[in-house]
CSV table of C-alpha atoms in Angstrom, one decimal:
chain,number,residue,atom,x,y,z
A,21,MET,CA,-19.2,-14.4,-3.7
A,22,THR,CA,-17.5,-17.0,-2.1
A,23,GLY,CA,-17.8,-19.7,0.5
A,24,LEU,CA,-21.2,-20.1,1.4
A,25,GLY,CA,-18.4,-22.3,2.1
A,26,ALA,CA,-20.0,-24.2,4.9
A,27,THR,CA,-19.5,-27.3,2.7
A,28,GLU,CA,-19.6,-30.8,4.2
A,29,ASN,CA,-16.0,-30.8,4.8
A,30,THR,CA,-16.1,-27.4,6.5
A,31,MET,CA,-18.7,-28.9,8.7
A,32,GLN,CA,-16.4,-31.4,10.2
A,33,THR,CA,-16.2,-29.3,13.2
A,34,PRO,CA,-19.3,-27.2,13.3
A,35,ALA,CA,-20.1,-24.7,15.9
A,36,THR,CA,-22.7,-26.2,18.2
A,37,THR,CA,-24.3,-25.3,21.5
A,38,GLN,CA,-26.4,-27.3,23.7
A,39,THR,CA,-30.0,-25.9,23.7
A,40,ALA,CA,-32.8,-26.9,25.8
A,41,THR,CA,-36.0,-26.9,23.9
A,42,THR,CA,-39.4,-26.4,25.4
A,43,THR,CA,-39.7,-30.0,25.5
A,44,SER,CA,-36.5,-30.3,27.4
A,45,LYS,CA,-34.9,-32.4,24.6
A,46,LYS,CA,-31.3,-31.4,24.0
A,47,THR,CA,-30.3,-30.8,20.5
A,48,ARG,CA,-27.0,-29.7,18.9
A,49,THR,CA,-27.6,-26.7,17.0
A,50,PRO,CA,-25.2,-24.6,14.9
A,51,THR,CA,-24.5,-21.2,16.7
A,52,PRO,CA,-24.8,-17.9,15.0
A,53,MET,CA,-21.3,-16.1,15.3
A,54,ASN,CA,-19.1,-13.6,13.4
A,55,GLY,CA,-22.4,-12.1,12.2
A,56,VAL,CA,-23.1,-15.2,10.3
A,57,ASP,CA,-26.6,-16.7,10.8
A,58,THR,CA,-25.2,-20.3,10.7
A,59,PRO,CA,-28.4,-22.2,11.2
A,60,THR,CA,-30.0,-20.4,8.2
A,61,LEU,CA,-26.8,-21.0,6.3
A,62,PHE,CA,-27.0,-24.7,6.8
A,63,ALA,CA,-30.5,-24.8,6.2
A,64,THR,CA,-30.0,-23.0,2.8
A,65,ILE,CA,-27.4,-25.5,1.9
A,66,GLY,CA,-29.8,-28.3,2.8
A,67,ALA,CA,-32.4,-26.7,0.7
A,68,VAL,CA,-30.3,-26.4,-2.4
A,69,LYS,CA,-29.2,-30.1,-2.0
A,70,ALA,CA,-32.8,-31.1,-2.2
A,71,GLN,CA,-33.6,-28.7,-4.9
A,72,PRO,CA,-30.3,-28.2,-7.1
A,73,GLU,CA,-32.2,-25.8,-9.5
A,74,LEU,CA,-32.3,-23.2,-6.6
A,75,ALA,CA,-28.5,-22.8,-7.1
A,76,SER,CA,-28.8,-21.4,-10.7
A,77,PHE,CA,-28.0,-17.6,-10.3
A,78,GLN,CA,-27.7,-14.8,-12.9
A,79,PHE,CA,-25.9,-11.6,-11.7
A,80,ARG,CA,-26.2,-8.5,-13.8
A,81,ALA,CA,-24.8,-4.9,-14.2
A,82,THR,CA,-25.6,-2.1,-16.6
A,83,ASN,CA,-22.9,0.3,-17.5
A,84,ARG,CA,-23.2,3.8,-19.1
A,85,TRP,CA,-20.4,5.8,-20.6
A,86,GLN,CA,-20.0,9.4,-19.1
A,87,GLN,CA,-17.2,10.9,-21.1
A,88,GLY,CA,-13.6,10.1,-21.9
A,89,THR,CA,-12.6,6.9,-19.9
A,90,HIS,CA,-15.2,7.7,-17.4
A,91,SER,CA,-18.3,5.4,-16.9
A,92,ARG,CA,-20.8,4.4,-14.3
A,93,THR,CA,-22.3,1.0,-13.5
A,94,ARG,CA,-25.6,0.2,-11.9
A,95,ILE,CA,-26.2,-3.1,-9.9
A,96,GLU,CA,-29.8,-3.7,-9.1
A,97,GLY,CA,-31.4,-7.0,-9.5
A,98,PHE,CA,-30.3,-10.6,-9.9
A,99,ARG,CA,-32.0,-13.9,-10.5
A,100,GLY,CA,-31.6,-16.9,-8.2
A,101,ALA,CA,-33.1,-19.2,-5.8
A,102,GLY,CA,-36.1,-19.6,-8.1
A,103,GLY,CA,-36.9,-16.0,-8.7
A,104,GLU,CA,-35.9,-12.5,-9.0
A,105,HIS,CA,-34.4,-10.4,-6.4
A,106,GLU,CA,-33.5,-6.5,-5.8
A,107,HIS,CA,-30.7,-5.5,-3.8
A,108,ALA,CA,-31.5,-3.7,-0.6
A,109,ARG,CA,-30.8,-0.6,-2.5
A,110,GLU,CA,-29.4,0.4,-6.0
A,111,PHE,CA,-25.5,0.3,-6.0
A,112,THR,CA,-23.8,2.7,-8.5
A,113,TYR,CA,-19.9,2.8,-9.2
A,114,ASP,CA,-17.9,4.9,-11.3
A,115,ALA,CA,-14.7,4.0,-12.9
A,116,ASP,CA,-12.1,6.0,-14.8
A,117,HIS,CA,-8.5,6.3,-15.7
A,118,PRO,CA,-6.2,8.5,-13.5
A,119,ALA,CA,-4.5,11.6,-14.6
A,120,VAL,CA,-1.3,9.9,-15.3
A,121,LEU,CA,-3.2,7.7,-17.8
A,122,VAL,CA,-4.9,10.7,-19.4
A,123,GLY,CA,-8.2,10.2,-17.4
A,124,ARG,CA,-10.0,12.4,-14.9
A,125,ASP,CA,-9.9,10.1,-12.0
A,126,GLN,CA,-13.6,10.1,-11.4
A,127,GLY,CA,-13.2,6.5,-10.0
A,128,PRO,CA,-10.6,3.7,-9.6
A,129,THR,CA,-9.5,1.9,-12.9
A,130,PRO,CA,-11.5,-1.1,-13.8
A,131,VAL,CA,-8.6,-3.3,-12.9
A,132,GLU,CA,-8.6,-2.0,-9.4
A,133,PHE,CA,-12.2,-3.4,-9.0
A,134,LEU,CA,-10.8,-6.9,-9.7
A,135,LEU,CA,-8.6,-6.4,-6.6
A,136,HIS,CA,-11.6,-5.5,-4.6
A,137,ALA,CA,-13.8,-8.4,-5.8
A,138,LEU,CA,-11.1,-10.8,-5.0
A,139,ALA,CA,-10.4,-9.7,-1.6
A,140,ALA,CA,-14.0,-9.3,-0.8
A,141,CYS,CA,-14.9,-12.7,-2.1
A,142,LEU,CA,-12.1,-14.6,0.0
A,143,THR,CA,-13.0,-12.6,3.0
A,144,ALA,CA,-16.8,-13.3,2.7
A,145,GLY,CA,-15.8,-17.1,2.7
A,146,ILE,CA,-13.6,-16.6,5.7
A,147,GLY,CA,-16.5,-15.2,7.6
A,148,ASN,CA,-18.8,-18.0,6.8
A,149,ILE,CA,-16.4,-20.8,7.1
A,150,ALA,CA,-15.0,-19.6,10.5
A,151,ALA,CA,-18.4,-19.5,11.8
A,152,ALA,CA,-19.2,-23.0,10.4
A,153,ARG,CA,-16.2,-24.3,12.2
A,154,GLY,CA,-16.9,-22.5,15.5
A,155,VAL,CA,-14.0,-19.8,15.2
A,156,THR,CA,-14.5,-16.5,16.5
A,157,LEU,CA,-12.8,-13.9,14.3
A,158,TYR,CA,-11.2,-10.9,15.7
A,159,GLU,CA,-9.9,-9.4,12.6
A,160,VAL,CA,-9.4,-10.1,8.9
A,161,GLU,CA,-7.4,-7.7,6.7
A,162,SER,CA,-5.9,-8.4,3.3
A,163,THR,CA,-3.9,-6.4,0.6
A,164,VAL,CA,-4.2,-7.4,-2.9
A,165,GLU,CA,-1.5,-6.2,-5.5
A,166,GLY,CA,-1.6,-6.5,-9.2
A,167,ASP,CA,1.4,-6.1,-11.6
A,168,ILE,CA,0.6,-4.9,-15.1
A,169,ASP,CA,2.8,-3.8,-17.9
A,170,LEU,CA,0.8,-1.2,-19.8
A,171,ARG,CA,2.7,-1.9,-23.0
A,172,GLY,CA,0.0,-4.4,-23.7
A,173,ILE,CA,-3.1,-2.1,-23.7
A,174,LEU,CA,-1.0,0.7,-25.2
A,175,GLY,CA,-0.4,-1.6,-28.3
A,176,ILE,CA,3.3,-0.9,-27.9
A,177,SER,CA,4.3,-4.4,-27.7
A,178,GLY,CA,2.6,-7.5,-29.1
A,179,GLU,CA,4.4,-9.9,-26.7
A,180,VAL,CA,3.0,-8.1,-23.4
A,181,ARG,CA,-0.4,-9.3,-22.4
A,182,ASN,CA,-3.2,-6.7,-21.8
A,183,GLY,CA,-3.9,-7.7,-18.3
A,184,TYR,CA,-2.2,-8.4,-15.0
A,185,ARG,CA,0.8,-10.7,-15.2
A,186,GLN,CA,0.5,-11.6,-11.4
A,187,LEU,CA,-1.8,-11.0,-8.5
A,188,ARG,CA,-0.6,-11.3,-4.9
A,189,VAL,CA,-3.0,-11.5,-1.8
A,190,SER,CA,-1.6,-11.1,1.7
A,191,PHE,CA,-4.0,-12.0,4.6
A,192,LYS,CA,-3.7,-11.2,8.1
A,193,ILE,CA,-6.1,-13.0,10.2
A,194,LYS,CA,-7.0,-13.2,14.2
A,195,GLY,CA,-9.2,-15.3,15.9
A,196,ASP,CA,-9.7,-17.6,19.0
A,197,ALA,CA,-8.2,-20.5,17.2
A,198,PRO,CA,-4.4,-21.7,16.7
A,199,ALA,CA,-2.8,-20.2,13.7
A,200,GLU,CA,-3.0,-23.4,11.9
A,201,LYS,CA,-6.7,-23.6,12.1
A,202,LEU,CA,-7.1,-19.8,10.9
A,203,GLU,CA,-4.8,-20.8,8.0
A,204,GLU,CA,-7.0,-23.7,7.0
A,205,ILE,CA,-10.0,-21.4,7.0
A,206,VAL,CA,-8.3,-19.2,4.5
A,207,ALA,CA,-7.3,-22.2,2.5
A,208,GLN,CA,-10.8,-23.6,2.4
A,209,SER,CA,-12.3,-20.0,1.5
A,210,ARG,CA,-9.9,-19.9,-1.5
A,211,ALA,CA,-10.9,-23.5,-2.4
A,212,ARG,CA,-14.5,-22.4,-2.6
A,213,SER,CA,-14.0,-18.8,-4.0
A,214,ALA,CA,-16.1,-17.8,-7.0
A,215,VAL,CA,-13.7,-14.8,-7.8
A,216,TYR,CA,-10.6,-16.8,-7.2
A,217,ASP,CA,-11.8,-19.4,-9.6
A,218,VAL,CA,-12.7,-16.8,-12.4
A,219,LEU,CA,-9.5,-14.9,-12.0
A,220,THR,CA,-7.1,-17.9,-12.0
A,221,ASN,CA,-9.1,-20.1,-14.5
A,222,GLY,CA,-10.9,-17.5,-16.7
A,223,VAL,CA,-14.4,-17.8,-18.0
A,224,PRO,CA,-15.9,-17.6,-21.6
A,225,VAL,CA,-17.1,-14.2,-22.5
A,226,GLU,CA,-19.8,-13.6,-25.2
A,227,MET,CA,-20.1,-10.2,-26.8
A,228,SER,CA,-22.8,-8.6,-29.0
A,229,VAL,CA,-22.9,-5.0,-30.4
A,230,ASN,CA,-26.0,-3.0,-31.4
A,231,ALA,CA,-24.4,0.0,-33.4
A,232,GLY,CA,-26.2,2.7,-35.0
B,15,MET,CA,-8.2,-0.1,-17.4
B,16,THR,CA,-8.4,-0.6,-21.1
B,17,GLY,CA,-7.5,0.8,-24.2
B,18,LEU,CA,-5.2,3.6,-23.7
B,19,GLY,CA,-6.2,1.9,-26.9
B,20,ALA,CA,-5.0,4.4,-29.2
B,21,THR,CA,-2.4,1.8,-30.5
B,22,GLU,CA,-0.6,2.2,-33.8
B,23,ASN,CA,-3.4,0.4,-35.6
B,24,THR,CA,-6.1,2.4,-34.0
B,25,MET,CA,-4.4,5.4,-35.2
B,26,GLN,CA,-4.7,4.5,-38.9
B,27,THR,CA,-7.5,7.1,-39.2
B,28,PRO,CA,-6.5,9.6,-36.5
B,29,ALA,CA,-8.7,12.5,-35.6
B,30,THR,CA,-6.8,15.5,-36.9
B,31,THR,CA,-7.4,19.1,-37.4
B,32,GLN,CA,-5.7,21.7,-39.5
B,33,THR,CA,-4.1,24.2,-37.2
B,34,ALA,CA,-2.2,27.3,-38.0
B,35,THR,CA,0.6,27.9,-35.7
B,36,THR,CA,2.1,31.0,-34.9
B,37,THR,CA,4.6,30.5,-37.6
B,38,SER,CA,1.7,29.8,-39.9
B,39,LYS,CA,3.0,26.4,-40.5
B,40,LYS,CA,0.3,23.9,-41.0
B,41,THR,CA,0.4,20.8,-39.0
B,42,ARG,CA,-2.0,17.9,-38.4
B,43,THR,CA,-2.8,17.6,-34.8
B,44,PRO,CA,-5.0,15.0,-33.1
B,45,THR,CA,-8.2,16.6,-31.8
B,46,PRO,CA,-9.6,16.3,-28.2
B,47,MET,CA,-12.9,14.7,-28.3
B,48,ASN,CA,-15.5,12.7,-26.3
B,49,GLY,CA,-13.8,14.1,-23.2
B,50,VAL,CA,-10.5,12.6,-24.3
B,51,ASP,CA,-7.3,14.5,-24.4
B,52,THR,CA,-6.2,12.9,-27.5
B,53,PRO,CA,-2.9,14.9,-28.0
B,54,THR,CA,-1.8,14.1,-24.4
B,55,LEU,CA,-2.8,10.4,-25.0
B,56,PHE,CA,-0.6,10.1,-28.1
B,57,ALA,CA,2.2,12.0,-26.4
B,58,THR,CA,1.9,9.5,-23.3
B,59,ILE,CA,2.1,6.5,-25.8
B,60,GLY,CA,5.2,8.2,-27.5
B,61,ALA,CA,6.9,8.6,-24.1
B,62,VAL,CA,6.2,5.0,-23.1
B,63,LYS,CA,7.7,3.8,-26.4
B,64,ALA,CA,10.8,5.7,-25.6
B,65,GLN,CA,11.0,4.6,-22.1
B,66,PRO,CA,9.2,1.1,-21.7
B,67,GLU,CA,9.9,0.9,-18.0
B,68,LEU,CA,7.1,3.7,-17.5
B,69,ALA,CA,4.6,1.2,-18.5
B,70,SER,CA,5.3,-0.9,-15.3
B,71,PHE,CA,2.2,-0.3,-13.0
B,72,GLN,CA,1.3,-1.9,-9.6
B,73,PHE,CA,-2.4,-1.3,-8.5
B,74,ARG,CA,-3.3,-2.0,-4.9
B,75,ALA,CA,-6.4,-2.6,-2.7
B,76,THR,CA,-6.8,-3.3,1.1
B,77,ASN,CA,-9.8,-4.9,2.5
B,78,ARG,CA,-11.0,-5.1,6.0
B,79,TRP,CA,-13.6,-7.7,7.1
B,80,GLN,CA,-16.7,-6.0,9.0
B,81,GLN,CA,-19.0,-9.0,10.0
B,82,GLY,CA,-20.5,-12.0,8.4
B,83,THR,CA,-19.9,-11.8,4.6
B,84,HIS,CA,-19.5,-8.1,4.7
B,85,SER,CA,-16.1,-6.5,4.0
B,86,ARG,CA,-14.8,-3.0,3.0
B,87,THR,CA,-12.1,-2.2,0.5
B,88,ARG,CA,-10.0,0.9,0.2
B,89,ILE,CA,-8.2,1.9,-3.1
B,90,GLU,CA,-5.9,4.9,-2.6
B,91,GLY,CA,-2.5,4.7,-4.4
B,92,PHE,CA,-0.7,3.1,-7.1
B,93,ARG,CA,2.9,2.7,-8.7
B,94,GLY,CA,3.4,3.4,-12.2
B,95,ALA,CA,5.0,5.8,-14.9
B,96,GLY,CA,8.2,5.8,-12.7
B,97,GLY,CA,6.7,6.8,-9.3
B,98,GLU,CA,3.9,6.6,-6.7
B,99,HIS,CA,0.4,8.2,-7.3
B,100,GLU,CA,-2.6,8.7,-5.2
B,101,HIS,CA,-6.1,8.9,-6.5
B,102,ALA,CA,-7.9,12.2,-6.4
B,103,ARG,CA,-9.6,10.8,-3.4
B,104,GLU,CA,-9.8,7.7,-1.4
B,105,PHE,CA,-12.2,5.3,-2.8
B,106,THR,CA,-14.0,2.8,-0.6
B,107,TYR,CA,-16.3,-0.1,-1.3
B,108,ASP,CA,-18.5,-2.5,0.5
B,109,ALA,CA,-19.3,-6.0,-0.7
B,110,ASP,CA,-21.7,-8.5,1.0
B,111,HIS,CA,-23.9,-11.3,0.3
B,112,PRO,CA,-27.7,-10.7,-0.2
B,113,ALA,CA,-30.3,-11.8,2.2
B,114,VAL,CA,-31.3,-14.9,0.0
B,115,LEU,CA,-27.5,-16.1,0.5
B,116,VAL,CA,-27.7,-15.3,4.1
B,117,GLY,CA,-25.8,-12.0,4.1
B,118,ARG,CA,-27.0,-8.5,5.0
B,119,ASP,CA,-26.9,-6.9,1.6
B,120,GLN,CA,-24.6,-4.2,2.8
B,121,GLY,CA,-23.0,-4.1,-0.8
B,122,PRO,CA,-23.1,-6.1,-4.0
B,123,THR,CA,-21.6,-9.5,-4.1
B,124,PRO,CA,-18.0,-9.8,-5.1
B,125,VAL,CA,-18.9,-11.4,-8.4
B,126,GLU,CA,-21.1,-8.5,-9.4
B,127,PHE,CA,-18.0,-6.3,-9.2
B,128,LEU,CA,-16.4,-8.4,-12.0
B,129,LEU,CA,-19.3,-7.5,-14.2
B,130,HIS,CA,-18.8,-3.8,-13.4
B,131,ALA,CA,-14.9,-4.1,-14.1
B,132,LEU,CA,-15.5,-5.7,-17.4
B,133,ALA,CA,-18.2,-3.2,-18.6
B,134,ALA,CA,-16.0,-0.2,-17.3
B,135,CYS,CA,-12.9,-1.6,-18.9
B,136,LEU,CA,-14.4,-2.0,-22.6
B,137,THR,CA,-16.1,1.3,-22.2
B,138,ALA,CA,-13.1,3.1,-21.3
B,139,GLY,CA,-11.4,1.8,-24.3
B,140,ILE,CA,-14.2,2.7,-26.6
B,141,GLY,CA,-13.9,6.3,-25.4
B,142,ASN,CA,-10.2,6.4,-26.0
B,143,ILE,CA,-10.4,4.5,-29.5
B,144,ALA,CA,-13.3,6.4,-30.7
B,145,ALA,CA,-11.4,9.6,-30.0
B,146,ALA,CA,-8.3,8.4,-31.7
B,147,ARG,CA,-10.3,7.5,-34.9
B,148,GLY,CA,-12.1,10.8,-34.9
B,149,VAL,CA,-15.6,9.4,-34.0
B,150,THR,CA,-17.9,11.3,-31.7
B,151,LEU,CA,-19.8,9.3,-29.5
B,152,TYR,CA,-23.4,10.1,-28.4
B,153,GLU,CA,-24.1,7.1,-26.2
B,154,VAL,CA,-22.5,3.8,-25.1
B,155,GLU,CA,-24.3,1.5,-22.8
B,156,SER,CA,-23.7,-2.1,-21.9
B,157,THR,CA,-25.2,-4.8,-20.0
B,158,VAL,CA,-23.3,-7.7,-18.5
B,159,GLU,CA,-24.9,-11.0,-17.4
B,160,GLY,CA,-23.0,-13.8,-15.5
B,161,ASP,CA,-24.5,-17.2,-14.9
B,162,ILE,CA,-23.3,-19.2,-11.9
B,163,ASP,CA,-24.4,-22.4,-10.3
B,164,LEU,CA,-23.8,-22.0,-6.7
B,165,ARG,CA,-23.5,-25.6,-6.0
B,166,GLY,CA,-19.9,-25.0,-6.5
B,167,ILE,CA,-19.2,-22.7,-3.7
B,168,LEU,CA,-21.9,-24.5,-1.6
B,169,GLY,CA,-19.9,-27.6,-1.8
B,170,ILE,CA,-22.8,-29.6,-3.0
B,171,SER,CA,-21.3,-30.8,-6.2
B,172,GLY,CA,-17.6,-31.5,-7.0
B,173,GLU,CA,-18.4,-31.2,-10.6
B,174,VAL,CA,-19.6,-27.7,-10.7
B,175,ARG,CA,-17.0,-24.8,-10.8
B,176,ASN,CA,-17.2,-22.2,-8.1
B,177,GLY,CA,-17.2,-19.2,-10.6
B,178,TYR,CA,-19.3,-18.0,-13.5
B,179,ARG,CA,-19.6,-20.5,-16.2
B,180,GLN,CA,-20.4,-17.9,-18.8
B,181,LEU,CA,-20.5,-14.1,-19.1
B,182,ARG,CA,-22.4,-12.1,-21.7
B,183,VAL,CA,-21.7,-8.4,-22.7
B,184,SER,CA,-24.3,-6.6,-24.9
B,185,PHE,CA,-23.2,-3.1,-26.1
B,186,LYS,CA,-25.4,-0.4,-27.7
B,187,ILE,CA,-23.4,2.3,-29.4
B,188,LYS,CA,-24.3,5.4,-31.1
B,189,GLY,CA,-21.9,8.0,-32.7
B,190,ASP,CA,-21.3,10.0,-35.8
B,191,ALA,CA,-19.9,6.9,-37.8
B,192,PRO,CA,-21.5,4.0,-39.8
B,193,ALA,CA,-22.5,1.0,-37.7
B,194,GLU,CA,-19.5,-1.0,-39.0
B,195,LYS,CA,-17.0,1.6,-37.8
B,196,LEU,CA,-18.6,1.7,-34.4
B,197,GLU,CA,-18.4,-2.2,-34.1
B,198,GLU,CA,-14.9,-2.0,-35.1
B,199,ILE,CA,-14.2,0.4,-32.3
B,200,VAL,CA,-15.9,-2.0,-29.9
B,201,ALA,CA,-13.8,-4.9,-31.2
B,202,GLN,CA,-10.5,-3.1,-30.9
B,203,SER,CA,-11.4,-2.2,-27.3
B,204,ARG,CA,-12.1,-5.8,-26.5
B,205,ALA,CA,-8.6,-6.6,-28.2
B,206,ARG,CA,-6.8,-4.3,-25.7
B,207,SER,CA,-8.9,-4.8,-22.9
B,208,ALA,CA,-7.0,-5.6,-19.5
B,209,VAL,CA,-10.1,-6.8,-17.6
B,210,TYR,CA,-11.2,-8.9,-20.8
B,211,ASP,CA,-7.9,-10.4,-20.9
B,212,VAL,CA,-7.9,-11.3,-17.2
B,213,LEU,CA,-11.4,-12.7,-17.2
B,214,THR,CA,-10.9,-14.7,-20.3
B,215,ASN,CA,-7.4,-15.9,-20.0
B,216,GLY,CA,-6.9,-16.0,-16.0
B,217,VAL,CA,-3.9,-14.8,-14.2
B,218,PRO,CA,-1.7,-16.4,-11.5
B,219,VAL,CA,-2.7,-15.5,-7.9
B,220,GLU,CA,-0.1,-15.9,-5.0
B,221,MET,CA,-1.6,-16.2,-1.5
B,222,SER,CA,0.1,-15.8,1.8
B,223,VAL,CA,-1.4,-15.7,5.4
B,224,ASN,CA,-0.2,-14.2,8.6
B,225,ALA,CA,-2.4,-16.0,11.3
B,226,GLY,CA,-2.2,-15.5,15.0
């Protein structure tokens, strides 16, 4: 989740079109583009401004151990915009360790899903922000790399952290705008990315256990 | 990725079995259990201790924008243990925003993948650590909830962060050990979880853009 990024400052140069209404009154209306329903996006932002409690969301996932390092997660419903919602379908994802880490490779490692989350969040924001700024996108690709020293999780060194020590994201973006404007869209997406925020700044995690 | 957690302190009470070798010499050998090949796990840890550069891994993901907020990630290869590796198959994952957030719900939101990564990492560690400690697991389930105020990414409030403000993980675990021992296994998994570390402590993220 990133960039319902059509923030006020992203709207400095909104995509507009001259439309003739049935009353012949000309209005400037945001134009849907890049697959983004820009008018609805702006209307949503307006609604949340008027009623901030709509912005309170809770996302959820449930996971069940399969065997060894293999587990499976279901993602179904979430709360937000004043109510409960179901995704269009139930999403399930497996994770595991690869053979070289003594798993059975029934899915990517959990840390690889962090890379997916980061790329997808930044890219969703790019889609929204480009549409808000009237830029047609031709192509957006990214590669995310994460460096990790497994002596942490292996408990071999107390000085090595468990997680990644560094992530690198490389974007390639093409559209009908100068390079500088495309770069600004990527920068704005980063500035409003939920996953980028969590990964760079961290988040408090509470844990509870029911054992028996 | 978590808990190749059979660290030295997790091995205080290793699972062992009396085996009679062909020479009739009795040795204490870790026992495979819970789907974990414990002997190979311990051998791997021993190999990394002897040759720490084997612990240097790089995980990768590539993402391609589809339309709107919809993108698709491929996870194929990674580097580690002194070489390049391919997963057993190519893994692909879609992410999108749901209709209530003006997306088309072609996949979970990126922030929901963070919840999956956290649950899967902690659970993989529980599988390994339980095996290392000789505990047979019957069931491990977890629910992860994440609270987020979307006024951040919507740009409506400069005081609201973009990402989650709080995550909560609830584990239910059953096995052939007292509740206290099961709780210790969960605690040890958290102490050596790569995703828990990244989410709670953050990680530096470098970004580059090739626009044109």
